[in-house]
XYZ file of C-alpha atoms in Angstrom:
288
model
C -20.652 -14.672 -45.012
C -18.257 -12.557 -43.165
C -20.913 -11.605 -40.765
C -21.362 -15.331 -39.780
C -17.889 -16.246 -40.021
C -17.265 -13.292 -37.387
C -19.937 -14.188 -35.155
C -18.901 -17.849 -35.191
C -15.487 -16.483 -34.047
C -16.950 -14.544 -31.402
C -18.801 -17.503 -30.148
C -15.955 -19.853 -29.772
C -13.686 -17.472 -28.193
C -13.988 -17.643 -24.351
C -14.299 -14.448 -22.234
C -11.846 -13.425 -19.971
C -12.158 -14.714 -16.615
C -13.062 -12.079 -14.239
C -10.765 -11.350 -11.339
C -11.477 -13.452 -8.251
C -12.464 -11.411 -4.983
C -11.661 -12.921 -1.737
C -11.836 -11.464 1.680
C -9.806 -12.813 4.232
C -10.944 -11.995 7.753
C -7.331 -11.633 9.972
C -8.625 -13.493 13.076
C -9.567 -16.620 10.835
C -6.265 -16.640 8.964
C -4.536 -16.218 12.412
C -6.485 -17.015 15.524
C -3.845 -14.864 17.731
C -5.045 -11.283 15.911
C -7.587 -9.741 18.700
C -8.313 -6.471 17.107
C -8.473 -4.401 14.038
C -10.537 -7.514 12.166
C -11.876 -5.885 9.314
C -11.632 -8.413 6.082
C -8.646 -7.933 4.172
C -9.645 -7.676 0.558
C -8.151 -9.938 -2.512
C -8.540 -9.501 -5.895
C -6.810 -11.785 -8.593
C -7.176 -13.070 -11.814
C -7.003 -16.781 -11.557
C -5.317 -17.163 -14.853
C -2.244 -15.164 -14.087
C 0.962 -17.034 -14.417
C 2.547 -18.524 -11.037
C 5.392 -15.853 -11.237
C 2.948 -12.916 -11.010
C 4.233 -10.208 -8.698
C 1.950 -9.617 -5.550
C 0.766 -6.181 -4.391
C 0.142 -5.147 -0.863
C -1.914 -2.036 -0.300
C -1.880 -0.566 3.441
C -4.793 2.262 3.900
C -4.259 5.421 5.990
C -5.381 6.014 9.769
C -8.926 4.404 10.267
C -9.262 3.088 6.907
C -10.651 0.186 5.648
C -9.291 -2.121 2.565
C -13.163 -2.161 1.329
C -12.647 1.323 0.288
C -9.326 0.788 -1.735
C -11.483 -1.421 -4.235
C -10.903 1.145 -7.433
C -7.072 1.193 -6.562
C -7.075 -2.661 -5.869
C -9.027 -3.423 -9.488
C -6.309 -1.112 -10.952
C -3.536 -2.833 -9.571
C -4.781 -6.313 -10.307
C -5.431 -4.881 -14.058
C -1.693 -4.680 -14.209
C -1.161 -7.984 -13.752
C -0.653 -8.419 -9.994
C -2.245 -10.377 -7.302
C -3.684 -7.699 -5.007
C -4.311 -7.520 -1.179
C -5.639 -4.497 0.725
C -4.238 -5.613 4.014
C -6.177 -4.543 7.177
C -3.688 -3.787 9.986
C -3.295 -1.763 13.411
C -3.745 1.567 12.009
C -4.789 3.634 15.407
C -3.388 5.809 16.632
C -1.096 7.185 13.725
C 2.769 7.891 14.477
C 1.824 11.197 13.554
C -0.399 11.225 16.933
C 2.446 9.996 18.896
C 5.564 10.970 17.804
C 5.614 14.888 17.391
C 5.443 15.398 21.201
C 8.233 12.838 21.731
C 11.756 14.135 22.111
C 13.513 11.021 21.159
C 14.335 11.689 17.257
C 13.859 8.236 16.450
C 10.614 7.648 17.842
C 8.923 7.461 14.482
C 11.154 4.500 13.488
C 10.587 2.538 16.721
C 6.563 3.220 16.355
C 6.930 2.218 12.676
C 9.037 -0.890 13.199
C 6.591 -2.333 16.357
C 3.644 -1.705 13.900
C 5.308 -3.402 10.602
C 7.320 -6.048 12.589
C 5.944 -6.713 15.870
C 8.842 -5.253 17.893
C 8.112 -3.976 21.145
C 7.436 -0.235 21.378
C 5.220 1.137 24.482
C 3.617 4.066 22.265
C 2.070 0.903 19.921
C 1.635 -2.070 22.000
C 0.388 -4.948 20.415
C 1.158 -8.673 20.249
C 3.575 -9.409 17.392
C 0.905 -11.554 15.339
C -1.245 -8.123 15.152
C 1.778 -6.354 13.034
C 1.704 -6.111 9.281
C 3.937 -8.372 7.930
C 2.832 -11.243 10.446
C -0.583 -10.740 8.928
C 0.527 -10.723 5.458
C 1.946 -14.417 6.104
C -0.917 -15.531 7.782
C -3.191 -14.363 4.995
C -0.804 -15.716 2.392
C -0.799 -19.213 4.155
C -4.493 -19.000 4.281
C -5.056 -18.120 0.858
C -2.560 -20.933 -0.473
C -4.731 -23.330 1.969
C -8.070 -22.098 0.408
C -6.636 -21.693 -3.175
C -4.119 -24.465 -3.694
C -2.331 -24.253 -7.042
C -2.573 -20.427 -7.628
C 0.708 -19.612 -6.186
C 0.054 -17.659 -3.043
C 2.907 -19.664 -1.454
C 5.315 -18.588 -3.818
C 5.308 -15.244 -1.837
C 6.846 -17.289 0.948
C 9.926 -18.635 2.235
C 9.084 -20.200 5.563
C 8.074 -17.264 7.799
C 9.313 -14.822 5.759
C 8.019 -12.958 2.670
C 9.534 -13.033 -0.524
C 10.299 -9.452 -0.894
C 11.774 -9.587 -4.366
C 8.434 -10.222 -5.758
C 5.905 -8.086 -3.788
C 5.190 -4.438 -4.112
C 3.770 -2.325 -1.453
C 1.948 0.667 -1.504
C -0.053 3.205 0.852
C -1.811 5.836 1.497
C -0.839 8.491 4.561
C -0.079 6.132 7.505
C 0.320 3.482 5.171
C 2.511 4.969 2.762
C 4.950 5.454 5.747
C 4.755 1.620 6.678
C 5.420 0.739 2.844
C 8.706 3.072 2.978
C 9.706 1.699 6.391
C 9.636 -1.597 4.840
C 11.478 -0.753 1.882
C 14.158 0.405 3.778
C 14.575 -2.642 5.243
C 14.027 -5.085 2.257
C 14.509 -4.986 -1.319
C 10.679 -4.666 -2.274
C 10.211 -5.218 -6.264
C 8.144 -1.573 -5.792
C 7.057 0.761 -3.273
C 4.156 3.494 -4.114
C 3.757 6.125 -1.736
C 0.634 8.565 -1.921
C 0.907 11.678 0.385
C 3.387 10.219 3.043
C 5.141 9.728 5.202
C 5.872 13.079 6.605
C 7.620 11.699 9.894
C 9.259 14.829 11.631
C 10.997 15.681 14.704
C 11.915 19.058 16.996
C 9.914 22.599 16.647
C 11.619 23.142 13.103
C 9.831 19.884 12.051
C 13.221 18.011 10.570
C 12.548 15.087 8.504
C 13.017 12.124 11.204
C 16.574 10.688 10.979
C 15.152 6.902 9.432
C 13.872 8.782 6.471
C 17.845 9.562 4.910
C 18.684 6.037 6.141
C 20.066 3.946 2.950
C 17.279 1.940 1.393
C 17.569 -1.771 0.519
C 14.872 -1.082 -1.969
C 16.714 0.620 -5.209
C 15.753 3.954 -6.071
C 14.278 3.415 -9.285
C 11.895 1.213 -7.810
C 10.584 3.984 -5.999
C 7.195 5.851 -6.706
C 5.276 8.794 -5.002
C 2.509 11.354 -5.332
C 1.058 13.981 -3.597
C -1.742 16.454 -3.958
C -0.670 19.946 -4.236
C -3.763 21.301 -2.371
C -3.067 19.352 0.676
C -1.993 20.952 3.831
C 0.811 18.859 4.579
C 2.975 19.537 0.976
C 5.862 21.010 2.641
C 6.502 18.036 5.214
C 5.433 15.511 2.257
C 8.203 17.301 -0.074
C 10.528 17.622 2.749
C 10.242 13.699 3.486
C 10.730 12.716 -0.241
C 13.859 14.777 -0.452
C 15.180 12.820 2.423
C 14.162 9.733 1.198
C 16.110 10.845 -2.008
C 12.937 9.761 -4.443
C 13.723 11.025 -7.824
C 11.607 14.273 -8.802
C 10.524 12.118 -11.998
C 9.093 9.632 -9.903
C 7.168 11.807 -7.970
C 3.534 12.560 -9.153
C 1.667 15.747 -8.369
C -2.070 15.559 -8.479
C -4.143 18.909 -9.467
C -7.454 18.184 -10.264
C -10.449 19.529 -8.320
C -12.613 17.115 -6.156
C -14.710 14.885 -8.502
C -18.330 16.780 -9.300
C -20.290 16.643 -6.562
C -18.072 15.647 -3.808
C -18.338 17.950 -0.839
C -14.680 18.598 0.833
C -14.631 16.792 4.439
C -12.513 17.629 7.099
C -9.907 19.780 7.323
C -7.423 18.217 4.530
C -9.966 17.008 2.020
C -7.176 16.708 -0.765
C -5.128 14.473 1.250
C -7.130 10.838 0.193
C -8.349 11.779 -2.806
C -5.176 10.659 -4.558
C -6.577 7.056 -4.613
C -10.392 7.442 -4.554
C -10.807 9.699 -7.686
C -10.327 7.063 -10.632
C -9.366 9.975 -13.167
C -6.179 9.402 -11.812
C -6.167 5.799 -12.851
C -3.429 6.534 -15.396
C -0.852 7.664 -12.534
C -1.976 4.520 -10.729
C -1.030 2.559 -13.603
C 2.338 3.942 -14.336
C 3.159 4.092 -10.361
C 2.901 0.595 -9.822
C 3.746 -0.635 -13.243
C 3.461 -4.426 -14.771
C 2.923 -7.185 -12.370
C 3.399 -9.881 -14.880
């Protein structure tokens, strides 16, 4: 009888809804977008409460949102609505600014790429910048999925930053950090960047030391101890004033069967190796 009662209970209990996966083509969300048009990847549980937080993840140079699926699934599992946002990521700031004598080159570069300000080294129309793309994606999602709550992350043309966490890898982490300096994010999560520097002594770029609109207890960061750029990453994290206990040092070997690729194979592994999922969960925290 107990077995029959248990079977009846299981049959009567609805299965948890699978997260909904949506792809947002940037030029469809905003026809003013003319380049970098890979789909942004959206993963969200339709049953989340309307006030659940939004997490935006920015890939590294040349990356594609589709390649961050494991990371986005983990973030969504933490109670966030998660967007892997496609953006203008070539060239990277570190391909442009190290040879520029202007110590503010990287700040000007990142401002143009994040918000659409004018800077010759990264020419793009304002619609191509990260924040306008995010706004357009949220508006499109709100029209396509009414009632979910996508519009709650906007106040007119402005994101409601206190409801948004931004994470990123490499160039994307630098963009997340730059935005977090300007606006009070719910959380900022950095993987292996930024390492913006200036001068022959590779001194951290001035913007890294500026006051942060996002309180420091909301910053999380990580890097792999075998990356080629560890000294620059550590210097940048010190300049950003990220508390030591909020910095995660990854140290696992490459996954079994994975061959080293490129001159810095441990640089992207922090967001690809699912053995780091517990760290991802701790870094992003709960979204609802």
